[in-house]
Short mmCIF file of N, CA and C in Angstrom, two decimals:
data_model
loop_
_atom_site.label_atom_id
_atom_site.label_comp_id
_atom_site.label_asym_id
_atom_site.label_seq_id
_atom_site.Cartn_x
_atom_site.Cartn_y
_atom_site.Cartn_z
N UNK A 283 10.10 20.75 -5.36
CA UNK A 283 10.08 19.66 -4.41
C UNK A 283 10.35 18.35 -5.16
N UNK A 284 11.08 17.32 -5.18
CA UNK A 284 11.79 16.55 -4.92
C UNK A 284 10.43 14.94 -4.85
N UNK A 285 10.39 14.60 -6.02
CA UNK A 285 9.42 13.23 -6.04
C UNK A 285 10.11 12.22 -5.26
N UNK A 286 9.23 11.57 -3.99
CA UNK A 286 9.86 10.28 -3.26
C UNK A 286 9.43 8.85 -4.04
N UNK A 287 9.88 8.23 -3.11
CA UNK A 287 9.97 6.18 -3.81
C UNK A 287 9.79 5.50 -2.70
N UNK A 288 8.40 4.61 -2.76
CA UNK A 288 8.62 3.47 -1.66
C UNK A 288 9.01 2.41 -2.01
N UNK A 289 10.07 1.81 -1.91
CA UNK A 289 10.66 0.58 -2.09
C UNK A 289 10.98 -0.11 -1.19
N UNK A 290 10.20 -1.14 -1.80
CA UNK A 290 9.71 -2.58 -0.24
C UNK A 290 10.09 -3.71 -1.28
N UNK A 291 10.62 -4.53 -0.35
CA UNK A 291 11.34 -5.68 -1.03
C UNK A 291 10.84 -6.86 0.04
N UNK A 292 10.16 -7.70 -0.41
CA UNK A 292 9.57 -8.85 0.46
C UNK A 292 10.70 -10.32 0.67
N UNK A 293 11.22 -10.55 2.00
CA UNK A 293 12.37 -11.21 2.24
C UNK A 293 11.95 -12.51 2.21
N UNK A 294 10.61 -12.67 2.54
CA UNK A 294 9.69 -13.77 3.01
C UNK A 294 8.56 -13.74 2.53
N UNK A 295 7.64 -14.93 3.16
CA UNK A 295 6.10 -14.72 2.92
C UNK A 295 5.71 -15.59 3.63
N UNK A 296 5.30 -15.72 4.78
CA UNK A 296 5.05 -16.81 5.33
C UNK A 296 3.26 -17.13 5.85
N UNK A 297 2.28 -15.73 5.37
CA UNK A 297 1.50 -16.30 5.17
C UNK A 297 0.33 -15.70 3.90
N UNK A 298 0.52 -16.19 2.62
CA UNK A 298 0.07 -15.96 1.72
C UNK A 298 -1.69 -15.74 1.88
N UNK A 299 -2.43 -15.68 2.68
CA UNK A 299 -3.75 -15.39 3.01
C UNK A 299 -3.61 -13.81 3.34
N UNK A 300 -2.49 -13.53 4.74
CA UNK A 300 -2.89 -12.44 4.98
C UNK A 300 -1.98 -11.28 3.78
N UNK A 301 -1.34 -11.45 3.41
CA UNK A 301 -0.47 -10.82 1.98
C UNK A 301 -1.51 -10.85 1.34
N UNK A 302 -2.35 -11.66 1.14
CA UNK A 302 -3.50 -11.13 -0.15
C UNK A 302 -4.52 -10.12 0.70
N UNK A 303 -4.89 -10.66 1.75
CA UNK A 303 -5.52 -9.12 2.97
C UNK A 303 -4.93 -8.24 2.83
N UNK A 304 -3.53 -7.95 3.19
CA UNK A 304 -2.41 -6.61 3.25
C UNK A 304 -3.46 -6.27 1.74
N UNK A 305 -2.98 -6.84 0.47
CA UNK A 305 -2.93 -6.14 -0.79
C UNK A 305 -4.52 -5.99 -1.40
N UNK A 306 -5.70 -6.29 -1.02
CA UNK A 306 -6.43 -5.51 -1.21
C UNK A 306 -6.87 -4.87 -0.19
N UNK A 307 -6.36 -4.54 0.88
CA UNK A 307 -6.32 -2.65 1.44
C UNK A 307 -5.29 -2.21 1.50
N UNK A 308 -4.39 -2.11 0.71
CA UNK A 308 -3.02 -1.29 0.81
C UNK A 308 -2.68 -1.06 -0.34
N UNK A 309 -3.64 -1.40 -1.81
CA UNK A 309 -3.36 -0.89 -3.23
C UNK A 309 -4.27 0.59 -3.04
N UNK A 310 -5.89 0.44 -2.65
CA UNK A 310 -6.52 1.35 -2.62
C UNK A 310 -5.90 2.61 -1.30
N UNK A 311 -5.32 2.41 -0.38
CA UNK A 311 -4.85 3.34 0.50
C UNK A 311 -3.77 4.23 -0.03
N UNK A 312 -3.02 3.21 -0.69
CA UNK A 312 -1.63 4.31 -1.24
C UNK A 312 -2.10 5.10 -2.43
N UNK A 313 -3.13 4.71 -3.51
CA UNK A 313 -3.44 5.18 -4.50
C UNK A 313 -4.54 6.57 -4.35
N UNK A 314 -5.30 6.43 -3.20
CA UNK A 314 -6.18 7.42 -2.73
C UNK A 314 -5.47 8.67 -2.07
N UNK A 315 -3.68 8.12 -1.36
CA UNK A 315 -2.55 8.98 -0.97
C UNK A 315 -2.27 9.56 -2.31
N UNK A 316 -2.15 9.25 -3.22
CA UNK A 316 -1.83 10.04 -4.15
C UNK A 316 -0.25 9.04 -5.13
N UNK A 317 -0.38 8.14 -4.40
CA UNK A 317 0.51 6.73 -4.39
C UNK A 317 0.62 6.72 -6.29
N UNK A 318 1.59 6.46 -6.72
CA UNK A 318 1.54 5.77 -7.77
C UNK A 318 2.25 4.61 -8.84
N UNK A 319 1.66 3.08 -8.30
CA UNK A 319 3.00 2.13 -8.98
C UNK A 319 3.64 2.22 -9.90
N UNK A 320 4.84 2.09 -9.44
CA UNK A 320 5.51 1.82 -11.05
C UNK A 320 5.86 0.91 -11.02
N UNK A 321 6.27 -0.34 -10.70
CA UNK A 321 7.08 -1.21 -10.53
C UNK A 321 6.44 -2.63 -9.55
N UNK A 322 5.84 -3.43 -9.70
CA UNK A 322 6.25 -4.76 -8.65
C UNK A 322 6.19 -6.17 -9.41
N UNK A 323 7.02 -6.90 -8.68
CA UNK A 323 6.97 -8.37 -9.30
C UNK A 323 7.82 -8.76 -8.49
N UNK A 324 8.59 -9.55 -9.32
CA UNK A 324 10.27 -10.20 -8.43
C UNK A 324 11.03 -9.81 -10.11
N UNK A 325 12.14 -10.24 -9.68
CA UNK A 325 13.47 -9.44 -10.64
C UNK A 325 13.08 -10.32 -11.97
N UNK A 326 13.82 -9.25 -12.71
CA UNK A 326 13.70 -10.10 -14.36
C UNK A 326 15.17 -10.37 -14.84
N UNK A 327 15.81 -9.28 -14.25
CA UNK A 327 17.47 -9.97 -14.22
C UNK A 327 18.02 -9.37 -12.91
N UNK A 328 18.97 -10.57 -11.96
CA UNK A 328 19.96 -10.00 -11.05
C UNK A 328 21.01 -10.07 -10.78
N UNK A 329 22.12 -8.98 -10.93
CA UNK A 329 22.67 -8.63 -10.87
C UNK A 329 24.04 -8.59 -9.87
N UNK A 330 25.16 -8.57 -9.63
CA UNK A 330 25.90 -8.38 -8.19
C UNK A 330 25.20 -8.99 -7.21
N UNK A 331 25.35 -8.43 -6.29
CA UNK A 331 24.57 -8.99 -4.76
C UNK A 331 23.28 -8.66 -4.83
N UNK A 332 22.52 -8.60 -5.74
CA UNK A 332 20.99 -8.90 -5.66
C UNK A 332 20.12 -9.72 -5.37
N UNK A 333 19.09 -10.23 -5.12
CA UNK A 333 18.33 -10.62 -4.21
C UNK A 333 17.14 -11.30 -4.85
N UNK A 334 16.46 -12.79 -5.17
CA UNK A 334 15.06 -12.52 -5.71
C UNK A 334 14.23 -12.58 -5.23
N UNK A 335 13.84 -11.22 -4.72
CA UNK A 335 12.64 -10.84 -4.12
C UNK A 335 11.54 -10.13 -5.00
N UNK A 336 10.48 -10.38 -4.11
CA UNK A 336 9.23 -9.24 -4.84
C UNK A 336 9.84 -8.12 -4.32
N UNK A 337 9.67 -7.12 -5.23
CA UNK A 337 9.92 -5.63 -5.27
C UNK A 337 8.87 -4.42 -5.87
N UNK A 338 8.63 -4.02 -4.52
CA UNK A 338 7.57 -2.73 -4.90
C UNK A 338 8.08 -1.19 -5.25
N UNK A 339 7.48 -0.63 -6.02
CA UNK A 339 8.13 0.50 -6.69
C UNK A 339 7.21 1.85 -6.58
N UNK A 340 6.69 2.80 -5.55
CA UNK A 340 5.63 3.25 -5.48
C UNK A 340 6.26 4.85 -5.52
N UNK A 341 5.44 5.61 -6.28
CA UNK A 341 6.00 7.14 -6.32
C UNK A 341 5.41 8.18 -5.47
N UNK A 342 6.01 8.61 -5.52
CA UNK A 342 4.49 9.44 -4.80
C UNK A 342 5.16 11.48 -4.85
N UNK A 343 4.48 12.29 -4.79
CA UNK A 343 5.12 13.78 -4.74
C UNK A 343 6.11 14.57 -4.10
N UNK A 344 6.28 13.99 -2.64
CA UNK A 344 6.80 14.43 -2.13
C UNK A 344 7.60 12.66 -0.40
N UNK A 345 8.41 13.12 0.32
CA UNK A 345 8.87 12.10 1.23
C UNK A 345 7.43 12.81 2.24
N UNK A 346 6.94 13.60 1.92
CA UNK A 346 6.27 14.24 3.30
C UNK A 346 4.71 13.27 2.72
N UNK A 347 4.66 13.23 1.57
CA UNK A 347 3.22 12.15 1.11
C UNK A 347 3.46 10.79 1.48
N UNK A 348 4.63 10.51 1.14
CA UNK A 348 4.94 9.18 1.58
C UNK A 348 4.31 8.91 2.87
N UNK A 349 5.65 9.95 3.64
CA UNK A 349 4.77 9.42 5.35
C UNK A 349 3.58 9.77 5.61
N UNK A 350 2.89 10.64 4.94
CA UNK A 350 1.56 10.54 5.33
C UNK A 350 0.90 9.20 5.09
N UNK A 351 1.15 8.65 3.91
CA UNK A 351 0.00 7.49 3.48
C UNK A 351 0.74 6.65 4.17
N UNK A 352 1.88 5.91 4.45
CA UNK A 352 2.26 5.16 5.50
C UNK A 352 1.13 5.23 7.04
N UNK A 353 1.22 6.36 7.70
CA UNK A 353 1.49 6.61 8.83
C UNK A 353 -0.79 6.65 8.82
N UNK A 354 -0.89 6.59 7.80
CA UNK A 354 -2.45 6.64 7.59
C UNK A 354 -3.12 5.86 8.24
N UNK A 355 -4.83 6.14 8.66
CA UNK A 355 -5.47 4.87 9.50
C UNK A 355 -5.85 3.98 7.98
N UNK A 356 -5.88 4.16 7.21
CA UNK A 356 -6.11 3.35 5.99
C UNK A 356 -5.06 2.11 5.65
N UNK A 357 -3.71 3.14 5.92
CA UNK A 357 -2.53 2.19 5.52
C UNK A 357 -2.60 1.02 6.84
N UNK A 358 -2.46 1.91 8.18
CA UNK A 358 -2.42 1.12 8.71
C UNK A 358 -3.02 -0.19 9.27
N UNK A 359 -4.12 -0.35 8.90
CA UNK A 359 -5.16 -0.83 8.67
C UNK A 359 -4.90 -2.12 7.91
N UNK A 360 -4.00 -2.32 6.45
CA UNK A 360 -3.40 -2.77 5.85
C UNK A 360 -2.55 -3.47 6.40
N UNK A 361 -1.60 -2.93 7.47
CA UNK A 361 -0.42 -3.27 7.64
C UNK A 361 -1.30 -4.45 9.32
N UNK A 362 -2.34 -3.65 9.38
CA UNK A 362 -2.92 -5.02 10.75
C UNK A 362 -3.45 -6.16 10.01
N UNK A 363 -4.03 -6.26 8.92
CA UNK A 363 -3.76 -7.42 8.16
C UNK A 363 -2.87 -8.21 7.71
N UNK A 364 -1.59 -7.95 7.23
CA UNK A 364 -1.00 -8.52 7.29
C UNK A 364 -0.71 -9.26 8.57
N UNK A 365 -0.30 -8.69 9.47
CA UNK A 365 0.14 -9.18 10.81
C UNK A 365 1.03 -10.21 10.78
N UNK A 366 2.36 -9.66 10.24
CA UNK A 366 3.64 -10.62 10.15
C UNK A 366 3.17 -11.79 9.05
N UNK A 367 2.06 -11.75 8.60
CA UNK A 367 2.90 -12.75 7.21
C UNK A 367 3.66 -12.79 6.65
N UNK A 368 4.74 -11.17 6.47
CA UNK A 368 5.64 -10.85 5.39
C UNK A 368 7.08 -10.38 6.09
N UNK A 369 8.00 -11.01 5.60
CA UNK A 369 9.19 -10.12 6.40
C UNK A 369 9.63 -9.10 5.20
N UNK A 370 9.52 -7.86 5.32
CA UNK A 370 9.99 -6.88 3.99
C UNK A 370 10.85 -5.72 4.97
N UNK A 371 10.82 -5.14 3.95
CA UNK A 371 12.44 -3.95 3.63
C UNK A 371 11.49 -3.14 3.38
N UNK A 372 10.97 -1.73 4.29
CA UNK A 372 10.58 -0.64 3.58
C UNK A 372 11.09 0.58 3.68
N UNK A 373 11.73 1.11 2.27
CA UNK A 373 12.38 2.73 2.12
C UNK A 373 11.79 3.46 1.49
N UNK A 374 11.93 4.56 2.18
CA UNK A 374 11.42 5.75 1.33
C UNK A 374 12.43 6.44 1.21
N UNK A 375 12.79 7.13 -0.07
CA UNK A 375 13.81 7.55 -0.73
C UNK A 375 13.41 8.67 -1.32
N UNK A 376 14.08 10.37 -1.34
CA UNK A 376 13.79 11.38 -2.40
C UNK A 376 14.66 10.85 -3.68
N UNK A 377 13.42 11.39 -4.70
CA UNK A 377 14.18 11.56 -6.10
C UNK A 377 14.99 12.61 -6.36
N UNK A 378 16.40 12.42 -7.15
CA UNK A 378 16.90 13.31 -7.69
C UNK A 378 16.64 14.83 -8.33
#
């Protein structure tokens, strides 16, 4: 089976209170999924049509874990905190 990637790219931020809500319940939800970061900040070099955004880099075992911890009352939970502070990009992608 085939390791997935959540990659979320933040377009915006328009309210930095609830983004810090989103992120302490949505580090412990994905990580208790079995979640594991590799990756976030904003770019260190870009490239072609790249973008400088924050960029999240999250692994996880399978696309079927992914949507579980997404689709979670934990995650979601997370995602009612935020409540549109953030305009982002979220993919989930299998690994090679």
């Amino acid at each position: 089976m085939a390791k997935a990637y959540w990659v979320g790219a933040y377009r915006s931020v328009s309210n930095p209170d609830a983004l810090a809500a989103y992120a302490k319940l949505a580090g412990p939800a994905i990580t208790a999924g079995g979640g594991r970061f590799l990756a976030r900040g904003v770019p260190s070099q870009i490239y072609e049509a790249g973008l400088d955004q924050r960029t999240v880099l999250i692994e996880f075992d399978s696309v079927e874990h992914a949507r579980t911890v997404h689709d979670s009352p934990a995650y979601q939970e997370a995602l009612a905190a935020l409540a549109g502070g953030a305009e982002r990009d979220i993919r989930i992608i299998e690994g090679v």
